[in-house]
CSV table of C-alpha atoms and ligand atoms in Angstrom, one decimal:
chain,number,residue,atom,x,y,z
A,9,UNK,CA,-16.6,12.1,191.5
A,10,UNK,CA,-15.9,9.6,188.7
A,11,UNK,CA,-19.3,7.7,189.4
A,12,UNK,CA,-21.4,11.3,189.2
A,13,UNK,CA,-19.3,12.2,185.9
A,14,UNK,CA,-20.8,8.6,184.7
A,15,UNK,CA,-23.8,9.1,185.8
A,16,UNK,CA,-25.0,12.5,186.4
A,17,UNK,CA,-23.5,13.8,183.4
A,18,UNK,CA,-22.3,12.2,180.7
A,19,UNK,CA,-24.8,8.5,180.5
A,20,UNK,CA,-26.2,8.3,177.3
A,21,UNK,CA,-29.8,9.2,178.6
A,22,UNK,CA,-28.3,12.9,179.8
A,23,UNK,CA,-26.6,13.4,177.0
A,24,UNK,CA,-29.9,13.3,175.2
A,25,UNK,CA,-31.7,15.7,177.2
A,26,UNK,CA,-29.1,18.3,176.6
A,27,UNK,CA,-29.1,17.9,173.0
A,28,UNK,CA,-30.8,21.2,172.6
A,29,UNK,CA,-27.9,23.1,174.3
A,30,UNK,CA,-25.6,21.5,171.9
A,31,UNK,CA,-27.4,22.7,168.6
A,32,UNK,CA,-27.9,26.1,169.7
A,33,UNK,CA,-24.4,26.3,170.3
A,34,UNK,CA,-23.3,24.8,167.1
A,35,UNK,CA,-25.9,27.9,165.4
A,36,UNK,CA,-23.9,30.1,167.4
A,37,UNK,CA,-20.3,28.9,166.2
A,38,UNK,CA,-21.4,29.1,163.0
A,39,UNK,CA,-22.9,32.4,163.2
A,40,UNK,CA,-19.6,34.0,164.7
A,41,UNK,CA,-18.2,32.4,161.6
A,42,UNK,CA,-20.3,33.5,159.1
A,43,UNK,CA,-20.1,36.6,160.2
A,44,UNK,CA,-15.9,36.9,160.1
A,45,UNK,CA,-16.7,35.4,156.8
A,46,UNK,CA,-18.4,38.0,155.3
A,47,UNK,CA,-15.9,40.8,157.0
A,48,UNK,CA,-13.2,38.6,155.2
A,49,UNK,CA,-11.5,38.7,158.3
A,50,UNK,CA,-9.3,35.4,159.8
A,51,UNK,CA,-9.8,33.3,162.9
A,52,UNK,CA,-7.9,31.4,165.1
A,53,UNK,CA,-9.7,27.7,165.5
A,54,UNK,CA,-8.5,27.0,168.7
A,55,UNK,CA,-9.8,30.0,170.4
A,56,UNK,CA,-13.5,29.9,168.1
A,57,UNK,CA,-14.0,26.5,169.3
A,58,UNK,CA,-12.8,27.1,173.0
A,59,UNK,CA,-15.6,29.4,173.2
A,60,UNK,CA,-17.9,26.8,171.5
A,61,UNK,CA,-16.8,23.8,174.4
A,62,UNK,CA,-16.5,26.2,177.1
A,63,UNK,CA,-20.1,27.6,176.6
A,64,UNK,CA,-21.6,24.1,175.5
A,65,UNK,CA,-20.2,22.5,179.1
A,66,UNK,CA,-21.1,25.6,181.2
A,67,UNK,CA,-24.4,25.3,180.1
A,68,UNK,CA,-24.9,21.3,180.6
A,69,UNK,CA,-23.6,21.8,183.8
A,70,UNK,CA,-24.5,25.0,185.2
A,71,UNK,CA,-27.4,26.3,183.1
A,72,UNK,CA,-25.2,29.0,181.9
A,73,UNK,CA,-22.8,30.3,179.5
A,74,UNK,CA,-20.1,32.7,181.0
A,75,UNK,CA,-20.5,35.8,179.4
A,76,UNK,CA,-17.8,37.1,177.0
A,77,UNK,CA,-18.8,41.0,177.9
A,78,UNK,CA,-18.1,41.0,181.3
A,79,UNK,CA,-14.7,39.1,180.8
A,80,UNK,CA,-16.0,36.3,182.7
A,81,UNK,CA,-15.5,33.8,180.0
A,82,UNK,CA,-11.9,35.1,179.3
A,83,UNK,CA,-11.1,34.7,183.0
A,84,UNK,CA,-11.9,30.7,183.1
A,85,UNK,CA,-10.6,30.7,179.8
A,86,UNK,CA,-7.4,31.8,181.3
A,87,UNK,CA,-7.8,29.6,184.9
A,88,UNK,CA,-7.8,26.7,182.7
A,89,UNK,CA,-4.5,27.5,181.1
A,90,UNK,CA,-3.2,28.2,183.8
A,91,UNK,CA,-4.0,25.1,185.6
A,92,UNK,CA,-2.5,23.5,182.7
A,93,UNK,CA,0.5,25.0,183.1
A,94,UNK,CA,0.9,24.3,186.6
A,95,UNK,CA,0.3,20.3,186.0
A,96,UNK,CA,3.1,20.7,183.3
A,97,UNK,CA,5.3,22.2,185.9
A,98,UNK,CA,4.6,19.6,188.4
A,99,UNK,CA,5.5,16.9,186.5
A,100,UNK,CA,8.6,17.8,185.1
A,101,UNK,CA,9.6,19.1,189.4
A,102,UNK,CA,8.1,15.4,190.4
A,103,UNK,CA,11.9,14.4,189.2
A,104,UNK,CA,13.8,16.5,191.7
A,105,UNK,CA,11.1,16.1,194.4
A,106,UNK,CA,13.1,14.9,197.1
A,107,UNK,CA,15.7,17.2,196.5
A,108,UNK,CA,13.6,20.1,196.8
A,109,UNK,CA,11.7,18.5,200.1
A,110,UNK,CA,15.1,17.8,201.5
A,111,UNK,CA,15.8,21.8,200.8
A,112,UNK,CA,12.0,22.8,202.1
A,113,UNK,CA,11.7,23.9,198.9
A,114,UNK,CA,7.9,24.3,198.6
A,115,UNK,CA,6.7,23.0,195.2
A,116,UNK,CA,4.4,25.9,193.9
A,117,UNK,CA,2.4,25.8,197.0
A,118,UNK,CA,1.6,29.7,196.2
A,119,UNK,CA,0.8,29.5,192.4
A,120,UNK,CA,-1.5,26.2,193.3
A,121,UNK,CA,-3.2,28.0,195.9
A,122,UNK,CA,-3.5,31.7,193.4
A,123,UNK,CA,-5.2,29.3,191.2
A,124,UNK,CA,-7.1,27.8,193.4
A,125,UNK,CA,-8.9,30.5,195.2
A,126,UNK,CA,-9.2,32.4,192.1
A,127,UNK,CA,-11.4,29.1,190.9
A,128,UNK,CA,-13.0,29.2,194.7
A,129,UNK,CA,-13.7,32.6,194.7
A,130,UNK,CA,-15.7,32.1,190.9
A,131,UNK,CA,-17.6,28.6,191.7
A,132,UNK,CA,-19.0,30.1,195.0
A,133,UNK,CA,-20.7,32.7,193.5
A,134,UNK,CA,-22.1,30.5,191.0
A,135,UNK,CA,-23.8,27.8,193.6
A,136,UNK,CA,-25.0,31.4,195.6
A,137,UNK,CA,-26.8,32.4,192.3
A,138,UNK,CA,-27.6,28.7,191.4
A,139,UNK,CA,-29.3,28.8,196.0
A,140,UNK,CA,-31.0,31.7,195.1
A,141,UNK,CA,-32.4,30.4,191.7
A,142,UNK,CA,-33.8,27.1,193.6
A,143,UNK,CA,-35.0,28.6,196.2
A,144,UNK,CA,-37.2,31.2,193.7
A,145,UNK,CA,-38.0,28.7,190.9
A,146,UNK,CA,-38.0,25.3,192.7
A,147,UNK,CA,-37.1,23.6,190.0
A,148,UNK,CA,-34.7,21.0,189.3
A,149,UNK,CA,-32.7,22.3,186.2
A,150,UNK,CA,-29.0,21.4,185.4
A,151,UNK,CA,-25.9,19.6,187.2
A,152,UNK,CA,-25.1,22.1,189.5
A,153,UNK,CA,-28.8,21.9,191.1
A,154,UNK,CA,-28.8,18.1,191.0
A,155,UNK,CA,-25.6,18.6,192.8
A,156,UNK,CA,-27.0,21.0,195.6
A,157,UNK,CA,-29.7,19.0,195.6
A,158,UNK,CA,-27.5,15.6,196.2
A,159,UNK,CA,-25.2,18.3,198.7
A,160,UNK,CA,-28.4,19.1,201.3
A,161,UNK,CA,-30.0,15.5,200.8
A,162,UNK,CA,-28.7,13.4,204.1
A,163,UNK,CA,-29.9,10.4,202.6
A,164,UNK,CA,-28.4,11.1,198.9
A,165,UNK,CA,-26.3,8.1,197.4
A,166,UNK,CA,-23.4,10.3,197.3
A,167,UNK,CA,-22.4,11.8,200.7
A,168,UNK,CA,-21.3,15.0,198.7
A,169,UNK,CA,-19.7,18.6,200.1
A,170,UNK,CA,-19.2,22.1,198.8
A,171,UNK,CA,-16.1,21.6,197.9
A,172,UNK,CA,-16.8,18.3,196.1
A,173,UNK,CA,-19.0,20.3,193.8
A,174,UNK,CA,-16.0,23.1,193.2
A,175,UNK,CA,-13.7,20.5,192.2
A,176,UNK,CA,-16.6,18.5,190.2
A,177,UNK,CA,-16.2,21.6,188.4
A,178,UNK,CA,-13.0,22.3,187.8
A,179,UNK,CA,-12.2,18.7,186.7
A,180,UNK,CA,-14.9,19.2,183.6
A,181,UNK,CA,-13.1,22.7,182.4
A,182,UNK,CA,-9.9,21.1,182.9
A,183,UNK,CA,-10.1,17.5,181.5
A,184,UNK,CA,-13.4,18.8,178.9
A,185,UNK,CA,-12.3,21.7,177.0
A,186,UNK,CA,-8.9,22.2,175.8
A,187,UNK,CA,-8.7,18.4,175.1
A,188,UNK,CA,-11.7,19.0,172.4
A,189,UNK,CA,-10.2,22.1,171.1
A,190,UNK,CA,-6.7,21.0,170.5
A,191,UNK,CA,-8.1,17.8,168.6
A,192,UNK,CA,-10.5,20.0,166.7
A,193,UNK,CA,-7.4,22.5,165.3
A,194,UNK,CA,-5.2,19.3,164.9
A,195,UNK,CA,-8.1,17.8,162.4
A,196,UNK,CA,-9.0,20.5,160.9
A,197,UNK,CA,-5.3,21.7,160.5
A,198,UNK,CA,-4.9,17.4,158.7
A,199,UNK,CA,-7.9,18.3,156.8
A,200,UNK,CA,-6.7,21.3,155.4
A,201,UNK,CA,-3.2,20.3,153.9
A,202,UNK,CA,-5.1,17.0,152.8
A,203,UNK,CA,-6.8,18.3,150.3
A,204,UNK,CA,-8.5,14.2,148.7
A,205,UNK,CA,-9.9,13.6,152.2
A,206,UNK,CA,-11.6,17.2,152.4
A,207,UNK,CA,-13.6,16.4,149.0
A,208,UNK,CA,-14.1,13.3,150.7
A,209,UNK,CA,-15.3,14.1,153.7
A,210,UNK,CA,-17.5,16.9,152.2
A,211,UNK,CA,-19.0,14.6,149.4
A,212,UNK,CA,-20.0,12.0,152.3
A,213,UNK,CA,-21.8,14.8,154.4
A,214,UNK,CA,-23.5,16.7,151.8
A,215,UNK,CA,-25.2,13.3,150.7
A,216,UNK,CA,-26.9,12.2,154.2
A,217,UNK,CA,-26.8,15.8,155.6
A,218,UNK,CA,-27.3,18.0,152.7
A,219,UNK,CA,-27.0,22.0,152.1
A,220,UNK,CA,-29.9,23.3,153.4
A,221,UNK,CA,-29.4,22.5,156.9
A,222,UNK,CA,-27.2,22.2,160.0
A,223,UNK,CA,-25.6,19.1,160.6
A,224,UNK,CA,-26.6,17.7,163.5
A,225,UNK,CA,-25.0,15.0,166.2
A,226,UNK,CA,-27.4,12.8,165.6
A,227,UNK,CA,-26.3,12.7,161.6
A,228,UNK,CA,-23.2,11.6,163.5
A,229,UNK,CA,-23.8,7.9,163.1
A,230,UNK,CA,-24.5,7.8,159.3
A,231,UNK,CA,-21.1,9.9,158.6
A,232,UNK,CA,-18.6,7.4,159.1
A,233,UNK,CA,-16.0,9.3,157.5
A,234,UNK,CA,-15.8,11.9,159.4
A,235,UNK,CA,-15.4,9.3,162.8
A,236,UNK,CA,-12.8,7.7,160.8
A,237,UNK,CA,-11.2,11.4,160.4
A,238,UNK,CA,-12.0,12.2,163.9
A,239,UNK,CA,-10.8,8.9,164.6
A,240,UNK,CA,-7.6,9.7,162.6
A,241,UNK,CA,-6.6,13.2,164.0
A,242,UNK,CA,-7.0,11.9,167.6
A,243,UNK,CA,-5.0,8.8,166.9
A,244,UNK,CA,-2.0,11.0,165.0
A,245,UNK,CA,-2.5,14.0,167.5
A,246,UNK,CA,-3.4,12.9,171.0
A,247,UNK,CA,-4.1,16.1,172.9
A,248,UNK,CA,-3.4,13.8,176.4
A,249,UNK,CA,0.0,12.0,174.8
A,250,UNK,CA,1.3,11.0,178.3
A,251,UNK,CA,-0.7,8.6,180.7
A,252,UNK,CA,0.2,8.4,184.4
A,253,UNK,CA,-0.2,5.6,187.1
A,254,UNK,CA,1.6,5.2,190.6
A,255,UNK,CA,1.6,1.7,191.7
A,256,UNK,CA,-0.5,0.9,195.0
A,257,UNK,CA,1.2,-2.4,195.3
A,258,UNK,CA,4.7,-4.1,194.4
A,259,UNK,CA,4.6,-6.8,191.5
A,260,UNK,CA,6.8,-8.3,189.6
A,261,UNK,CA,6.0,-7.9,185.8
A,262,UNK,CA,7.5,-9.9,182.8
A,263,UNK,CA,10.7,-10.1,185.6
A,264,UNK,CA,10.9,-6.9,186.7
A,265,UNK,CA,10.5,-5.9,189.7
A,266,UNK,CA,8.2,-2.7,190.7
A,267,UNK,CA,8.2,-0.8,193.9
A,268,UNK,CA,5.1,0.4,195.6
A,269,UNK,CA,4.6,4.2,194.8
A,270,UNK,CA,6.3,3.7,191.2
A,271,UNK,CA,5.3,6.2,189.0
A,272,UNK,CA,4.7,4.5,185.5
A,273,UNK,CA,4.6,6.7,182.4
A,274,UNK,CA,3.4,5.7,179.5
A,275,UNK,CA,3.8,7.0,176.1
A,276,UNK,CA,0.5,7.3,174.4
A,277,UNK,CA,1.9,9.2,171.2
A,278,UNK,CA,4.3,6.8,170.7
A,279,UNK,CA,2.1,3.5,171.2
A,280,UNK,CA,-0.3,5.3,168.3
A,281,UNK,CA,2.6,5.8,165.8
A,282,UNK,CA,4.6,2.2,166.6
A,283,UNK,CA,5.1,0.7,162.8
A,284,UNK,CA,4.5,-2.6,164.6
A,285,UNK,CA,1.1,-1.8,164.5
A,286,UNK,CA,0.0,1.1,162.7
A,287,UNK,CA,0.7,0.7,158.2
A,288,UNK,CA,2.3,4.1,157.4
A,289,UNK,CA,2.0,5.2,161.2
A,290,UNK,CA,3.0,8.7,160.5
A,291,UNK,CA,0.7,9.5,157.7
A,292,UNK,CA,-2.9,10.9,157.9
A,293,UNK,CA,-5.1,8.0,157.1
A,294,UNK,CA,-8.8,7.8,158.0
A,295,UNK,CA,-9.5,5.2,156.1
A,296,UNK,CA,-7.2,3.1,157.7
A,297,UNK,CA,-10.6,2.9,160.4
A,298,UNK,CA,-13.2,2.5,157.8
A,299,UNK,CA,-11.6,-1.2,156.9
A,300,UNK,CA,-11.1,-1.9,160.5
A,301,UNK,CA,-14.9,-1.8,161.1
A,302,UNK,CA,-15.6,-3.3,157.5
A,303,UNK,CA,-13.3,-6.3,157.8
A,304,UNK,CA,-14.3,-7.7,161.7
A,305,UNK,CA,-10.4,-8.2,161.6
A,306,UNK,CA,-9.0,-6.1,164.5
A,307,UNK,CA,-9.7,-8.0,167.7
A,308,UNK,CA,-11.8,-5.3,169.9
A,309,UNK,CA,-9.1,-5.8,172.9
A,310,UNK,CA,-5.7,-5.4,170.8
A,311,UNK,CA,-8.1,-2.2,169.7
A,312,UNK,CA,-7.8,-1.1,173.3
A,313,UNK,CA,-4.5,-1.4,173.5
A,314,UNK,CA,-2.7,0.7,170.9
A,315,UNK,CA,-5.7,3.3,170.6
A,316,UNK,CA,-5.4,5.3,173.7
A,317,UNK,CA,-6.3,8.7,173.0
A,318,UNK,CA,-8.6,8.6,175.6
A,319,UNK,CA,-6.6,6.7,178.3
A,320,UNK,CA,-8.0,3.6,179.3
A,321,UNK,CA,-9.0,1.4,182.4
A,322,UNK,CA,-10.6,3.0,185.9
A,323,UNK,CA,-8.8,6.3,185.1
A,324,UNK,CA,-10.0,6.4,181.7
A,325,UNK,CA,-11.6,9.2,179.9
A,326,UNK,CA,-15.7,9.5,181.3
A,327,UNK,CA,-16.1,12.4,178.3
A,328,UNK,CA,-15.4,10.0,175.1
A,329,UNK,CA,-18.8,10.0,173.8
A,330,UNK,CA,-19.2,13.8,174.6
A,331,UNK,CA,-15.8,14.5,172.6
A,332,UNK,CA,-16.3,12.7,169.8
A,333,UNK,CA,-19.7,14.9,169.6
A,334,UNK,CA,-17.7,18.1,170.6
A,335,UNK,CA,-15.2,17.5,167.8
A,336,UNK,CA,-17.2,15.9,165.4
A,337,UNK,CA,-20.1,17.9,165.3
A,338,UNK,CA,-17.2,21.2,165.4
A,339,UNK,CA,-15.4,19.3,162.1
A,340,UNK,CA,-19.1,18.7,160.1
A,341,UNK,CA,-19.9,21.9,160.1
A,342,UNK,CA,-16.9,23.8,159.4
A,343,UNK,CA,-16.3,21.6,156.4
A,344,UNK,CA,-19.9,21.6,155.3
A,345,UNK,CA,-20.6,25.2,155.6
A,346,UNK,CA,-17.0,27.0,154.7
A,347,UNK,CA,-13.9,26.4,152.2
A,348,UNK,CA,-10.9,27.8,154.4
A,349,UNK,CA,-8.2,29.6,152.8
A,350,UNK,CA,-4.5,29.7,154.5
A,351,UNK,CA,-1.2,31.8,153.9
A,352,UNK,CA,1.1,29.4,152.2
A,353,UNK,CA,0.6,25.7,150.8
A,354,UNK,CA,0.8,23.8,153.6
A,355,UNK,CA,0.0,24.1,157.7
A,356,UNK,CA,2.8,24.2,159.3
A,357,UNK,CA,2.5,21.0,162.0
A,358,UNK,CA,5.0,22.0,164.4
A,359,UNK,CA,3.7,20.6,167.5
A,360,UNK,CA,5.0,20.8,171.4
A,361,UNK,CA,3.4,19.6,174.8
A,362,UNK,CA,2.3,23.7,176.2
A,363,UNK,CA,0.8,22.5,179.4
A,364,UNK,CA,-1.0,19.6,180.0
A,365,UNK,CA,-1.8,18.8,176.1
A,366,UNK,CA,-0.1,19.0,173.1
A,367,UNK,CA,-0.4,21.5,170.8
A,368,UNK,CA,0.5,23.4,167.8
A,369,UNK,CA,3.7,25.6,168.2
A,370,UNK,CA,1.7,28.1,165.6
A,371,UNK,CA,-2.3,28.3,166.3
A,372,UNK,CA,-4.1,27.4,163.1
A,373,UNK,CA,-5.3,30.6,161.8
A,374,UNK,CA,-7.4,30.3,158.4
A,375,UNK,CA,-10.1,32.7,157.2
A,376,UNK,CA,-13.5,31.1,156.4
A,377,UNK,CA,-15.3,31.1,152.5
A,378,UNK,CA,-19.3,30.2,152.6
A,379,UNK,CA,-19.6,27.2,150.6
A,380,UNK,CA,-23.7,27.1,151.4
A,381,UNK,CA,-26.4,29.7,151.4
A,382,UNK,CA,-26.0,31.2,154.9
A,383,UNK,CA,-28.2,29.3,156.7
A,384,UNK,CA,-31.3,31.5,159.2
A,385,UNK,CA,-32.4,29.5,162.3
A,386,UNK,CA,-35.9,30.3,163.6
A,387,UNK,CA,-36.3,28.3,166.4
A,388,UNK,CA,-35.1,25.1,165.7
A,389,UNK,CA,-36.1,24.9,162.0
A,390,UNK,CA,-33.5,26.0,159.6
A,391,UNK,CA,-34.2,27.3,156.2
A,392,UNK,CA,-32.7,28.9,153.7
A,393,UNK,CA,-31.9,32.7,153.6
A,394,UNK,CA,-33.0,34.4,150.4
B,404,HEM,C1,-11.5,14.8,172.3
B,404,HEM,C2,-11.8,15.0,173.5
B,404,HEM,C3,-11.1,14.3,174.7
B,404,HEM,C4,-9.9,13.7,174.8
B,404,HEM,C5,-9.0,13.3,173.7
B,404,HEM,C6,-9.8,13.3,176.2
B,404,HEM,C7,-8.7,12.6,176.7
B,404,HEM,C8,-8.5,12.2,178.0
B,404,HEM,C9,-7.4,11.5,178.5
B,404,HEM,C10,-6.2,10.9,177.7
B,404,HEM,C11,-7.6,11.3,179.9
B,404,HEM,C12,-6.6,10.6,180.8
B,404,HEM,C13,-7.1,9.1,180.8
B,404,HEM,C14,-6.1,8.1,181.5
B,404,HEM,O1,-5.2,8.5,182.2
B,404,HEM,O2,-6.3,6.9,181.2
B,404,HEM,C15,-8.8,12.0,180.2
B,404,HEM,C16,-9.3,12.1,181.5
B,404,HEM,C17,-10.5,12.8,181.8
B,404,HEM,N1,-11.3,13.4,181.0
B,404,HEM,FE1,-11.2,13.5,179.0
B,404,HEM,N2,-10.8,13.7,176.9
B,404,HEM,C18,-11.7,14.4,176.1
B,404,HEM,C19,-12.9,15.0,176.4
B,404,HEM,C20,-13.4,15.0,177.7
B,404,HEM,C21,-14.7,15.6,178.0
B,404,HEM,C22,-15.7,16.3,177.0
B,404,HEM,C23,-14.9,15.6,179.4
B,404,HEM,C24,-16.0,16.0,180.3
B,404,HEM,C25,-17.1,16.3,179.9
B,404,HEM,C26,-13.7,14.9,179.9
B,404,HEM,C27,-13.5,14.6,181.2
B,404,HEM,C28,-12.4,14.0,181.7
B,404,HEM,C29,-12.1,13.7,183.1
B,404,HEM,C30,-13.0,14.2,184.3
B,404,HEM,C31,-10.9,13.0,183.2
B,404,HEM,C32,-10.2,12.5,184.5
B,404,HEM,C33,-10.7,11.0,184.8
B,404,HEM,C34,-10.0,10.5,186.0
B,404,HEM,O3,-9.2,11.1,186.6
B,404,HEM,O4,-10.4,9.4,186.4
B,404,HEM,N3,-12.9,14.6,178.8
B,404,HEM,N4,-9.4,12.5,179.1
């Protein structure tokens, strides 16, 4: 499933073709924004931009956003949280797992399977209305037709089944979303009691981007400020902070020896705030990646090793470019476009591990101030509203 994530979804040459999808989606985020704005009302980051990922990666994938009317958009909302949960719970019973087998003490065999069906029951209706569509239209449209496609094809590179393409899916909510929206409220949350890097960061985008339009992702590349503050609040904040491995083989490792079947945990968060290789390892420091790039200095590989906020090796994140667009495109705009008032001086940065991520104890909750002229979109121009 790795190999179609590479190559089906998220290659450079896809990612291109559903560039579209992404922009409307950005006008849309900042529409519901503009329009809490003007009602002076607040809003919660992390569930604006969940709706923001969830609808951009629905519709890459299956065409479609879920609709928020029906409820169909809380309801995955809700299966993903769930599953995270459930992984959290997991882990922490992996420690007494013998025990418990020993006992025939099943380990949430009914909540996995709740979850489960209730993701089933939702995906097969999709690929019936995604049959239907094909069969009417003929046309080959988003992932989930390439993957029926791939799924009736004998002679298809990947031998593919029904339930390959259910758990294709449920991988990309899963791994896709809440990762991108915990780093984007965990940025924006830095940004916001950092008042210097703020001006900063605005004075470098209104210069290549401007005020009257959108950023865009592909302004991406010219704003190296905002990676570096991307860079920064991943680094500082990783929503994934523990990485897991199970040894296939034995080996013995600096001379110690390691069973087969060890489970080997390894502490991300800590590796990105180690003194021995982070200056000031605690502090909030974007530019700490602008001289990086500038001087040559840092050897790509050691690079590798103490930034892993995307994991690393063959289990490694497939999303990265995709999440640094996600977050970064999120970030742009919400600088460029609003000042963001907050009760109190300071956000509080409480943080703890909810489910499968880590997040804040207290959701950032601001409430938005247009900085620009509201921008109007008619089709993809934008101009400026009178
Ligand atoms: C800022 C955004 C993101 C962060 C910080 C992040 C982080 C991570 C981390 C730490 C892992 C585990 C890697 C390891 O164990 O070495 C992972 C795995 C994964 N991520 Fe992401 N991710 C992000 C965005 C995305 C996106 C946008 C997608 C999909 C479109 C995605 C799909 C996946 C998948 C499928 C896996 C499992 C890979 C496997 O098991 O081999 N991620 N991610």
């Amino acid at each position: 499933m790795k190999k179609i994530f590479a190559t089906k979804l998220l290659r450079p040459q896809v990612l291109e073709n559903s560039r579209g999808v992404r922009a409307e989606e950005l006008k849309r985020f900042y529409r519901r924004i503009l329009d809490k704005a003007r009602k002076n009302e607040n809003i919660e980051i992390s569930k604006e931009s969940a709706m923001l990922m969830n609808n951009i990666l629905c519709r890459m994938s299956m065409g479609r956003s879920f609709s928020e009317e029906n409820g169909e958009a809380e309801r995955v909302r809700g299966l993903v949280g769930e599953s995270y949960a459930l992984v959290k719970k997991i882990f922490f019973a992996a420690t007494l797992r013998r025990l418990l087998e020993k006992l025939r003490i099943p380990l949430f065999r009914k909540e996995i399977m709740g979850v489960s069906d209730r993701f089933d029951e939702l995906l097969e209706r999709i690929i019936v209305e995604h049959k239907d569509k094909l069969e009417k239209e003929h046309q080959v449209m988003d992932m989930m037709d390439v993957l029926l496609a791939a799924y009736r094809d004998k002679n298809a590179e990947y031998k593919i089944t029904r339930n390959h393409i259910k758990s294709f899916f449920v991988d990309l909510f899963v791994g896709g979303t809440d990762t991108s929206v915990q780093t984007t409220q965990w940025t924006m949350a830095e940004i916001i009691n950092n008042p210097n890097i703020l001006q900063t960061l605005r004075k470098e985008i209104d210069s290549v981007v401007g005020k009257s339009r959108l950023i865009h992702e592909t302004d991406i590349p010219n704003l190296p400020y905002l990676q570096a503050v991307v860079k920064e609040g991943l680094r500082l904040h990783p929503p994934g902070p523990l990485l897991i491995r199970t040894f296939q083989e034995r080996c013995e490792m600096k001379g110690f020896y390691i069973p087969e079947k060890t489970t080997l945990v390894i502490n991300a968060y800590a590796v990105m705030r180690d003194p021995d290789s982070w200056e000031d390892p605690d502090e909030f420091k974007p530019e700490r990646f602008l001289s990086y790039s500038r001087s040559g200095q840092e050897d790509e590989k050691e690079q590798t090793l103490k930034y892993l906020s995307f994991g690393g090796g063959r289990r490694g994140c497939p999303g990265v470019n995709l999440g640094y667009i996600f977050v970064g495109t999120a970030i742009g705009m919400m600088v460029q476009c609003f000042d963001w008032k907050i009760e109190g001086d300071k956000v509080n940065m409480e943080e703890t591990y909810g489910g499968m991520n880590l997040t804040m104890v207290n959701p950032l909750k601001c409430t938005p101030v247009p900085r620009t002229q509201p921008f109007s979109f008619t089709s993809n121009l934008e101009i400026l509203s009178s």
